[in-house]
CSV table of C-alpha atoms in Angstrom, one decimal:
chain,number,residue,atom,x,y,z
A,1,MET,CA,-31.2,21.1,45.4
A,2,GLY,CA,-29.6,18.5,42.8
A,3,ALA,CA,-29.4,16.1,45.6
A,4,THR,CA,-31.4,12.7,46.5
A,5,LEU,CA,-30.9,11.8,50.4
A,6,LEU,CA,-30.1,8.1,50.4
A,7,LYS,CA,-30.3,6.7,54.3
A,8,PRO,CA,-29.6,8.0,57.8
A,9,LEU,CA,-26.5,6.0,60.0
A,10,GLU,CA,-26.1,5.5,63.7
A,11,GLN,CA,-22.7,5.8,65.2
A,12,GLY,CA,-21.1,6.0,68.8
A,13,GLY,CA,-23.0,5.8,72.2
A,14,GLY,CA,-25.4,8.5,70.9
A,15,THR,CA,-27.6,9.2,67.7
A,16,THR,CA,-25.4,10.5,65.1
A,17,LEU,CA,-27.6,11.1,61.9
A,18,ILE,CA,-25.7,10.9,58.4
A,19,LEU,CA,-27.2,12.0,55.7
A,20,TYR,CA,-26.3,10.7,52.2
A,21,TYR,CA,-26.8,12.3,48.8
A,22,ASP,CA,-26.5,11.3,45.6
A,23,ARG,CA,-26.7,14.1,42.8
A,24,GLN,CA,-30.0,13.8,40.7
A,25,PRO,CA,-29.9,13.3,36.7
A,26,TYR,CA,-30.3,16.7,34.7
A,27,THR,CA,-31.0,16.8,31.5
A,28,TYR,CA,-30.0,19.4,28.9
A,29,THR,CA,-29.9,20.5,25.3
A,30,VAL,CA,-28.2,21.2,21.7
A,31,ASP,CA,-29.7,22.9,19.0
A,32,TYR,CA,-28.6,24.1,16.3
A,33,TYR,CA,-30.1,27.5,14.8
A,34,LYS,CA,-29.6,29.6,11.9
A,35,ARG,CA,-29.1,32.8,13.3
A,36,GLY,CA,-31.5,35.4,13.4
A,37,THR,CA,-34.4,32.6,12.8
A,38,MET,CA,-36.0,30.1,15.1
A,39,GLU,CA,-34.9,27.6,12.1
A,40,LYS,CA,-33.7,24.4,13.2
A,41,LEU,CA,-30.9,23.3,11.2
A,42,LYS,CA,-30.4,19.9,12.8
A,43,ASP,CA,-32.5,17.8,15.4
A,44,THR,CA,-32.2,18.5,19.2
A,45,GLU,CA,-30.0,16.6,21.0
A,46,THR,CA,-31.0,15.3,24.6
A,47,LYS,CA,-28.3,14.7,27.4
A,48,THR,CA,-28.6,13.9,31.0
A,49,VAL,CA,-26.0,14.0,33.2
A,50,PRO,CA,-25.6,14.4,37.2
A,51,PHE,CA,-26.5,17.8,38.6
A,52,GLY,CA,-23.8,20.3,38.8
A,53,THR,CA,-21.6,18.1,36.1
A,54,GLU,CA,-19.0,20.6,33.7
A,55,VAL,CA,-20.0,19.4,30.1
A,56,THR,CA,-18.0,20.5,27.1
A,57,GLU,CA,-20.3,20.8,23.5
A,58,ASN,CA,-18.7,21.3,20.2
A,59,ALA,CA,-20.6,23.0,17.3
A,60,ALA,CA,-21.3,20.6,14.7
A,61,ASN,CA,-19.6,20.8,11.4
A,62,ASP,CA,-21.7,18.1,9.2
A,63,ILE,CA,-24.7,21.0,8.1
A,64,ALA,CA,-24.0,20.8,4.7
A,65,GLY,CA,-24.1,24.9,3.3
A,66,TYR,CA,-24.0,26.3,7.1
A,67,HIS,CA,-20.9,27.3,9.0
A,68,VAL,CA,-21.2,28.2,12.3
A,69,VAL,CA,-21.0,32.3,13.6
A,70,SER,CA,-21.4,31.4,17.4
A,71,GLU,CA,-18.8,30.0,19.8
A,72,SER,CA,-17.6,26.8,18.3
A,73,SER,CA,-17.0,25.4,21.8
A,74,VAL,CA,-18.8,25.5,24.9
A,75,THR,CA,-18.6,24.8,28.5
A,76,VAL,CA,-20.8,25.1,31.2
A,77,LYS,CA,-21.5,23.8,34.3
A,78,ILE,CA,-25.7,22.0,34.5
A,79,THR,CA,-27.2,23.3,37.8
A,80,ASN,CA,-30.6,23.9,35.7
A,81,GLN,CA,-33.5,21.0,34.0
A,82,ASN,CA,-33.5,21.2,29.9
A,83,GLN,CA,-30.8,24.1,30.4
A,84,PRO,CA,-30.2,24.7,26.4
A,85,ILE,CA,-26.8,24.9,24.6
A,86,ILE,CA,-27.5,26.7,21.4
A,87,PHE,CA,-25.2,27.2,18.4
A,88,TYR,CA,-25.7,29.7,15.2
A,89,TYR,CA,-25.2,29.4,11.6
A,90,ASP,CA,-24.8,31.2,8.8
A,91,ALA,CA,-25.4,30.2,4.8
A,92,ASP,CA,-22.6,29.3,3.4
A,93,ASP,CA,-21.5,31.7,0.0
A,94,ILE,CA,-20.9,30.6,-3.3
A,95,SER,CA,-19.2,33.2,-5.5
A,96,TYR,CA,-20.0,32.5,-9.6
A,97,VAL,CA,-17.8,34.3,-12.2
A,98,TYR,CA,-19.1,34.8,-15.4
A,99,SER,CA,-16.2,35.7,-17.9
A,100,VAL,CA,-16.1,36.2,-21.8
A,101,GLY,CA,-13.7,33.3,-23.1
A,102,VAL,CA,-13.7,33.3,-27.0
A,103,GLY,CA,-15.1,35.9,-29.6
A,104,LYS,CA,-16.5,39.2,-28.7
A,105,GLY,CA,-19.8,39.9,-26.9
A,106,VAL,CA,-21.0,41.0,-23.8
A,107,LEU,CA,-22.4,39.6,-20.3
A,108,SER,CA,-25.1,40.7,-18.4
A,109,SER,CA,-23.0,39.6,-15.1
A,110,TYR,CA,-19.6,39.3,-14.3
A,111,GLY,CA,-19.8,37.9,-11.2
A,112,GLU,CA,-22.6,37.4,-8.2
A,113,LYS,CA,-22.6,36.3,-5.0
A,114,VAL,CA,-25.1,33.9,-3.5
A,115,SER,CA,-25.9,32.4,0.0
A,116,ILE,CA,-25.8,28.2,-0.8
A,117,VAL,CA,-29.6,28.6,0.1
A,118,LYS,CA,-30.9,31.1,-2.6
A,119,ASP,CA,-31.0,30.6,-6.5
A,120,PRO,CA,-28.1,32.3,-8.6
A,121,ALA,CA,-29.6,34.7,-11.0
A,122,GLY,CA,-27.7,33.8,-13.6
A,123,CYS,CA,-25.9,35.3,-16.8
A,124,ILE,CA,-27.4,36.2,-20.1
A,125,PRO,CA,-24.5,37.0,-22.9
A,126,GLN,CA,-25.3,39.5,-25.7
A,127,PRO,CA,-23.1,39.1,-28.8
A,128,ASN,CA,-21.5,41.8,-30.6
A,129,ASN,CA,-22.6,43.1,-34.1
A,130,GLY,CA,-21.5,40.1,-36.3
A,131,TYR,CA,-21.3,37.2,-33.7
A,132,ILE,CA,-23.5,35.0,-32.2
A,133,PHE,CA,-23.5,33.3,-29.2
A,134,ALA,CA,-21.8,29.5,-29.0
A,135,GLY,CA,-22.4,28.1,-25.7
A,136,TRP,CA,-20.8,28.0,-22.2
A,137,TYR,CA,-17.8,26.6,-20.9
A,138,THR,CA,-15.8,25.7,-17.8
A,139,ASP,CA,-11.9,26.7,-19.3
A,140,PRO,CA,-11.2,30.0,-20.4
A,141,THR,CA,-10.1,28.8,-24.2
A,142,CYS,CA,-14.0,27.2,-24.2
A,143,GLN,CA,-12.9,23.4,-24.7
A,144,THR,CA,-14.9,21.8,-22.2
A,145,SER,CA,-18.3,22.3,-22.2
A,146,VAL,CA,-21.4,23.4,-19.3
A,147,THR,CA,-23.0,19.8,-18.8
A,148,SER,CA,-26.3,19.8,-17.6
A,149,ASP,CA,-25.3,18.9,-14.3
A,150,ILE,CA,-23.6,22.1,-13.3
A,151,ALA,CA,-26.0,24.2,-14.7
A,152,THR,CA,-29.0,25.3,-16.8
A,153,VAL,CA,-28.5,27.0,-20.4
A,154,VAL,CA,-31.6,28.7,-21.9
A,155,THR,CA,-32.2,26.9,-25.9
A,156,ASP,CA,-35.1,28.2,-26.4
A,157,PRO,CA,-34.7,31.1,-29.5
A,158,GLY,CA,-37.8,33.0,-28.4
A,159,GLY,CA,-36.2,33.5,-24.4
A,160,ASN,CA,-33.5,34.8,-23.0
A,161,TYR,CA,-31.5,32.5,-25.5
A,162,GLY,CA,-28.3,31.3,-23.9
A,163,LYS,CA,-29.1,32.3,-20.5
A,164,ILE,CA,-27.0,30.2,-18.0
A,165,ILE,CA,-28.1,29.5,-14.1
A,166,PRO,CA,-25.8,27.5,-12.3
A,167,LYS,CA,-27.1,24.6,-10.3
A,168,LYS,CA,-26.1,24.8,-6.5
A,169,PRO,CA,-23.6,22.3,-4.8
A,170,THR,CA,-24.5,20.7,-2.0
A,171,VAL,CA,-21.3,22.2,-0.4
A,172,ALA,CA,-19.9,25.8,-1.1
A,173,PRO,CA,-16.6,25.6,-2.9
A,174,ASP,CA,-13.6,27.1,-1.1
A,175,SER,CA,-13.1,29.2,-4.7
A,176,PRO,CA,-15.5,30.9,-7.1
A,177,ILE,CA,-17.0,28.5,-9.7
A,178,TYR,CA,-15.9,30.3,-13.1
A,179,PHE,CA,-17.8,29.9,-16.2
A,180,TYR,CA,-16.8,31.6,-19.5
A,181,ALA,CA,-19.0,32.3,-23.1
A,182,LYS,CA,-18.1,31.8,-26.1
A,183,PHE,CA,-19.2,33.7,-29.1
A,184,VAL,CA,-17.8,33.1,-32.8
A,185,PRO,CA,-18.5,34.7,-36.1
A,186,THR,CA,-22.2,34.8,-37.7
A,187,ARG,CA,-22.3,32.3,-40.8
A,188,LEU,CA,-23.6,32.4,-44.0
A,189,THR,CA,-22.9,30.1,-46.3
A,190,ILE,CA,-24.1,30.1,-50.1
A,191,GLN,CA,-24.4,26.8,-51.8
A,192,ASN,CA,-25.1,26.2,-55.7
A,193,SER,CA,-26.9,23.0,-56.9
A,194,ILE,CA,-27.6,23.4,-60.2
A,195,GLY,CA,-30.1,21.0,-62.1
A,196,SER,CA,-32.8,18.5,-60.6
A,197,SER,CA,-34.3,15.3,-60.5
A,198,GLY,CA,-36.8,15.2,-64.0
A,199,MET,CA,-35.4,18.3,-65.1
A,200,THR,CA,-33.2,18.5,-68.6
A,201,PHE,CA,-30.2,20.9,-68.0
A,202,ASP,CA,-27.2,21.0,-70.3
A,203,PRO,CA,-23.9,18.9,-68.2
A,204,VAL,CA,-21.6,20.2,-70.0
A,205,ASN,CA,-19.0,22.2,-67.7
A,206,THR,CA,-21.1,22.0,-65.0
A,207,SER,CA,-18.4,22.8,-62.6
A,208,GLU,CA,-18.1,26.0,-64.4
A,209,GLN,CA,-21.1,27.3,-64.2
A,210,GLY,CA,-21.2,30.6,-61.7
A,211,PHE,CA,-23.6,32.8,-59.5
A,212,ILE,CA,-22.9,36.3,-58.4
A,213,TYR,CA,-25.0,36.9,-55.3
A,214,HIS,CA,-25.2,40.9,-54.9
A,215,ILE,CA,-26.5,40.8,-50.5
A,216,VAL,CA,-27.7,43.8,-49.5
A,217,GLY,CA,-29.1,45.0,-45.9
A,218,THR,CA,-32.6,46.0,-45.9
A,219,GLU,CA,-33.0,47.5,-42.0
A,220,PRO,CA,-30.9,49.7,-40.0
A,221,ALA,CA,-29.1,46.8,-38.5
A,222,THR,CA,-28.0,45.8,-41.5
A,223,ASP,CA,-28.1,48.6,-44.1
A,224,ALA,CA,-24.0,48.7,-44.0
A,225,VAL,CA,-24.3,45.4,-45.8
A,226,ASP,CA,-23.7,45.7,-49.7
A,227,VAL,CA,-21.2,42.6,-50.5
A,228,ARG,CA,-21.3,40.2,-54.2
A,229,VAL,CA,-20.0,36.9,-53.9
A,230,ALA,CA,-19.3,34.6,-56.8
A,231,VAL,CA,-20.0,30.8,-55.9
A,232,ILE,CA,-18.1,29.0,-59.1
A,233,GLY,CA,-19.4,25.0,-59.6
A,234,ASN,CA,-22.7,23.1,-58.8
A,235,GLN,CA,-22.8,22.1,-54.7
A,236,MET,CA,-19.7,24.7,-54.4
A,237,THR,CA,-19.9,27.0,-51.6
A,238,GLN,CA,-19.1,30.3,-50.0
A,239,THR,CA,-19.0,31.2,-46.5
A,240,ILE,CA,-19.6,34.6,-45.1
A,241,LEU,CA,-18.7,35.6,-41.6
A,242,GLY,CA,-19.3,38.1,-39.4
A,243,LEU,CA,-23.0,39.5,-41.1
A,244,PRO,CA,-25.1,41.5,-38.7
A,245,LEU,CA,-28.5,39.6,-37.5
A,246,GLY,CA,-31.1,40.7,-40.1
A,247,ASN,CA,-33.4,41.2,-42.8
A,248,TYR,CA,-31.7,41.4,-46.5
A,249,GLN,CA,-32.4,40.6,-49.7
A,250,VAL,CA,-30.6,38.7,-52.1
A,251,THR,CA,-29.6,39.3,-56.3
A,252,VAL,CA,-28.6,36.8,-58.1
A,253,GLU,CA,-26.6,38.8,-61.2
A,254,GLY,CA,-25.4,37.7,-64.5
A,255,GLU,CA,-26.6,36.7,-68.3
A,256,TRP,CA,-29.0,34.0,-68.0
A,257,SER,CA,-29.4,31.2,-71.3
A,258,TRP,CA,-32.0,31.8,-73.9
A,259,ARG,CA,-32.5,28.0,-73.3
A,260,TYR,CA,-34.0,27.8,-69.9
A,261,LYS,CA,-36.2,28.8,-68.1
A,262,THR,CA,-34.8,30.9,-65.1
A,263,VAL,CA,-36.8,29.0,-62.1
A,264,VAL,CA,-34.7,29.5,-58.8
A,265,LYS,CA,-35.7,27.7,-55.4
A,266,ALA,CA,-33.8,28.9,-52.2
A,267,CYS,CA,-33.9,26.6,-49.3
A,268,ILE,CA,-32.8,28.5,-46.1
A,269,GLU,CA,-31.8,26.3,-43.3
A,270,SER,CA,-31.1,28.3,-39.9
A,271,LYS,CA,-29.9,26.5,-36.7
A,272,ASP,CA,-32.4,25.5,-33.9
A,273,ARG,CA,-35.0,26.8,-36.5
A,274,ASP,CA,-37.3,25.6,-38.8
A,275,THR,CA,-36.5,25.5,-42.6
A,276,LYS,CA,-37.7,28.4,-44.9
A,277,VAL,CA,-38.0,27.3,-48.7
A,278,ILE,CA,-38.3,30.7,-51.0
A,279,GLU,CA,-40.1,29.7,-54.5
A,280,LYS,CA,-39.7,32.8,-56.9
A,281,PRO,CA,-40.7,31.6,-60.2
A,282,ASP,CA,-39.0,33.9,-63.4
A,283,LYS,CA,-37.3,36.2,-60.3
A,284,MET,CA,-33.8,35.7,-58.9
A,285,LYS,CA,-34.4,38.1,-56.2
A,286,TRP,CA,-35.7,37.2,-52.7
A,287,GLU,CA,-35.3,38.5,-49.2
A,288,PHE,CA,-34.2,36.5,-46.5
A,289,GLN,CA,-33.7,36.6,-42.1
A,290,PHE,CA,-30.6,35.8,-41.3
A,291,TYR,CA,-30.2,34.4,-37.5
A,292,GLY,CA,-26.4,34.1,-37.3
A,293,GLU,CA,-25.8,30.5,-38.6
A,294,ASP,CA,-27.6,29.8,-41.6
A,295,LEU,CA,-27.3,27.7,-45.3
A,296,MET,CA,-28.6,29.3,-47.6
A,297,ILE,CA,-28.9,26.4,-50.6
A,298,THR,CA,-30.0,27.7,-54.1
A,299,THR,CA,-31.4,25.0,-56.3
A,300,TYR,CA,-31.0,26.1,-60.8
A,301,PRO,CA,-33.0,23.5,-62.5
A,302,GLY,CA,-31.1,23.3,-65.9
A,303,ALA,CA,-29.7,27.3,-65.7
A,304,GLN,CA,-26.8,28.1,-67.2
A,305,PRO,CA,-25.5,31.8,-66.6
A,306,ASP,CA,-23.1,33.4,-68.7
A,307,ILE,CA,-20.9,34.7,-66.2
A,308,THR,CA,-17.1,33.9,-64.9
A,309,GLY,CA,-14.9,34.1,-62.1
A,310,GLU,CA,-12.1,31.8,-60.2
A,311,ALA,CA,-13.8,28.2,-59.6
A,312,GLY,CA,-14.1,27.1,-56.4
A,313,GLY,CA,-15.3,27.9,-52.7
A,314,GLY,CA,-14.0,29.8,-50.6
A,315,THR,CA,-15.1,32.1,-47.2
A,316,TYR,CA,-15.5,35.5,-46.6
A,317,PHE,CA,-14.9,37.5,-43.5
A,318,ILE,CA,-16.6,40.8,-42.6
A,319,THR,CA,-14.5,43.0,-40.7
A,320,ASP,CA,-15.8,46.8,-40.0
A,321,ASN,CA,-18.2,46.2,-43.6
A,322,ALA,CA,-14.8,45.1,-45.1
A,323,TYR,CA,-15.3,41.8,-47.0
A,324,SER,CA,-12.0,39.8,-47.9
A,325,THR,CA,-11.5,36.1,-49.1
A,326,GLN,CA,-10.1,34.7,-45.5
A,327,SER,CA,-9.5,30.3,-47.3
A,328,SER,CA,-10.3,28.6,-50.3
A,329,THR,CA,-12.6,25.4,-49.6
A,330,THR,CA,-14.1,22.7,-51.2
A,331,PRO,CA,-17.4,20.7,-50.2
């Protein structure tokens, strides 16, 4: 077994038969399997050596996403045809860590450990009341935005807005992959637009014309809001930070000049949503839904209300239903 007769040989006065043998070539195979399955992770390697040869095989370390869990080196004597040598592997794990970097909010998950051969579940950000989600970042101070090559972020307002789904790397890194959510206060900016093309209006003291906007919540999510904001001057603005999302009623307060028809048009521009135009002739009151980052441009064709207040724009910040001027700005 395992040898081949070569030739007889005569020797001395008599006849002595000496048989010469050579070892037959035997094949053996090397396979790489996913542990607990018959799934091959690499093509079978077939090798040939003389019968009885002692061979040493080492596990392959170039199988992306997997690591060996059996002995990494095997030494055996080849005594059977097609003798198998098998190495077993498990898939590498990747750790994803989700954290709040800036602002106030909560996350659906703060981390997951996933086999590299499976898709991560991802994470959905949920802003606190008065905040909106502002993106995912790779650093805790939220300076470097997550790019599409490392993760997919849902941007559809009708879906799981802001959900991040990491993209699997080819090779599992040695350390976790971190993602940081950024939350910022909601922003409602109110802008006066006094007079319009084709309309007659008094240009005198336009910079001093002002309007008081009374904003009141109209549903449980917003009913704690009751605030008045003065916007003085044409094209000037006031910004309210921290309003809860939801429905509101806006009333423009003040005494209107008898010389002008009180026509108002409110244009609501919401980020990632269609612009909404509200026309209310002869009425200084309207309702709107606040989405968290809106610009409300109110146009007064020729109106000149008789109200006073400090000139210029400003920023109001809402904290626990308290409203205070944060800074003064001009457009």
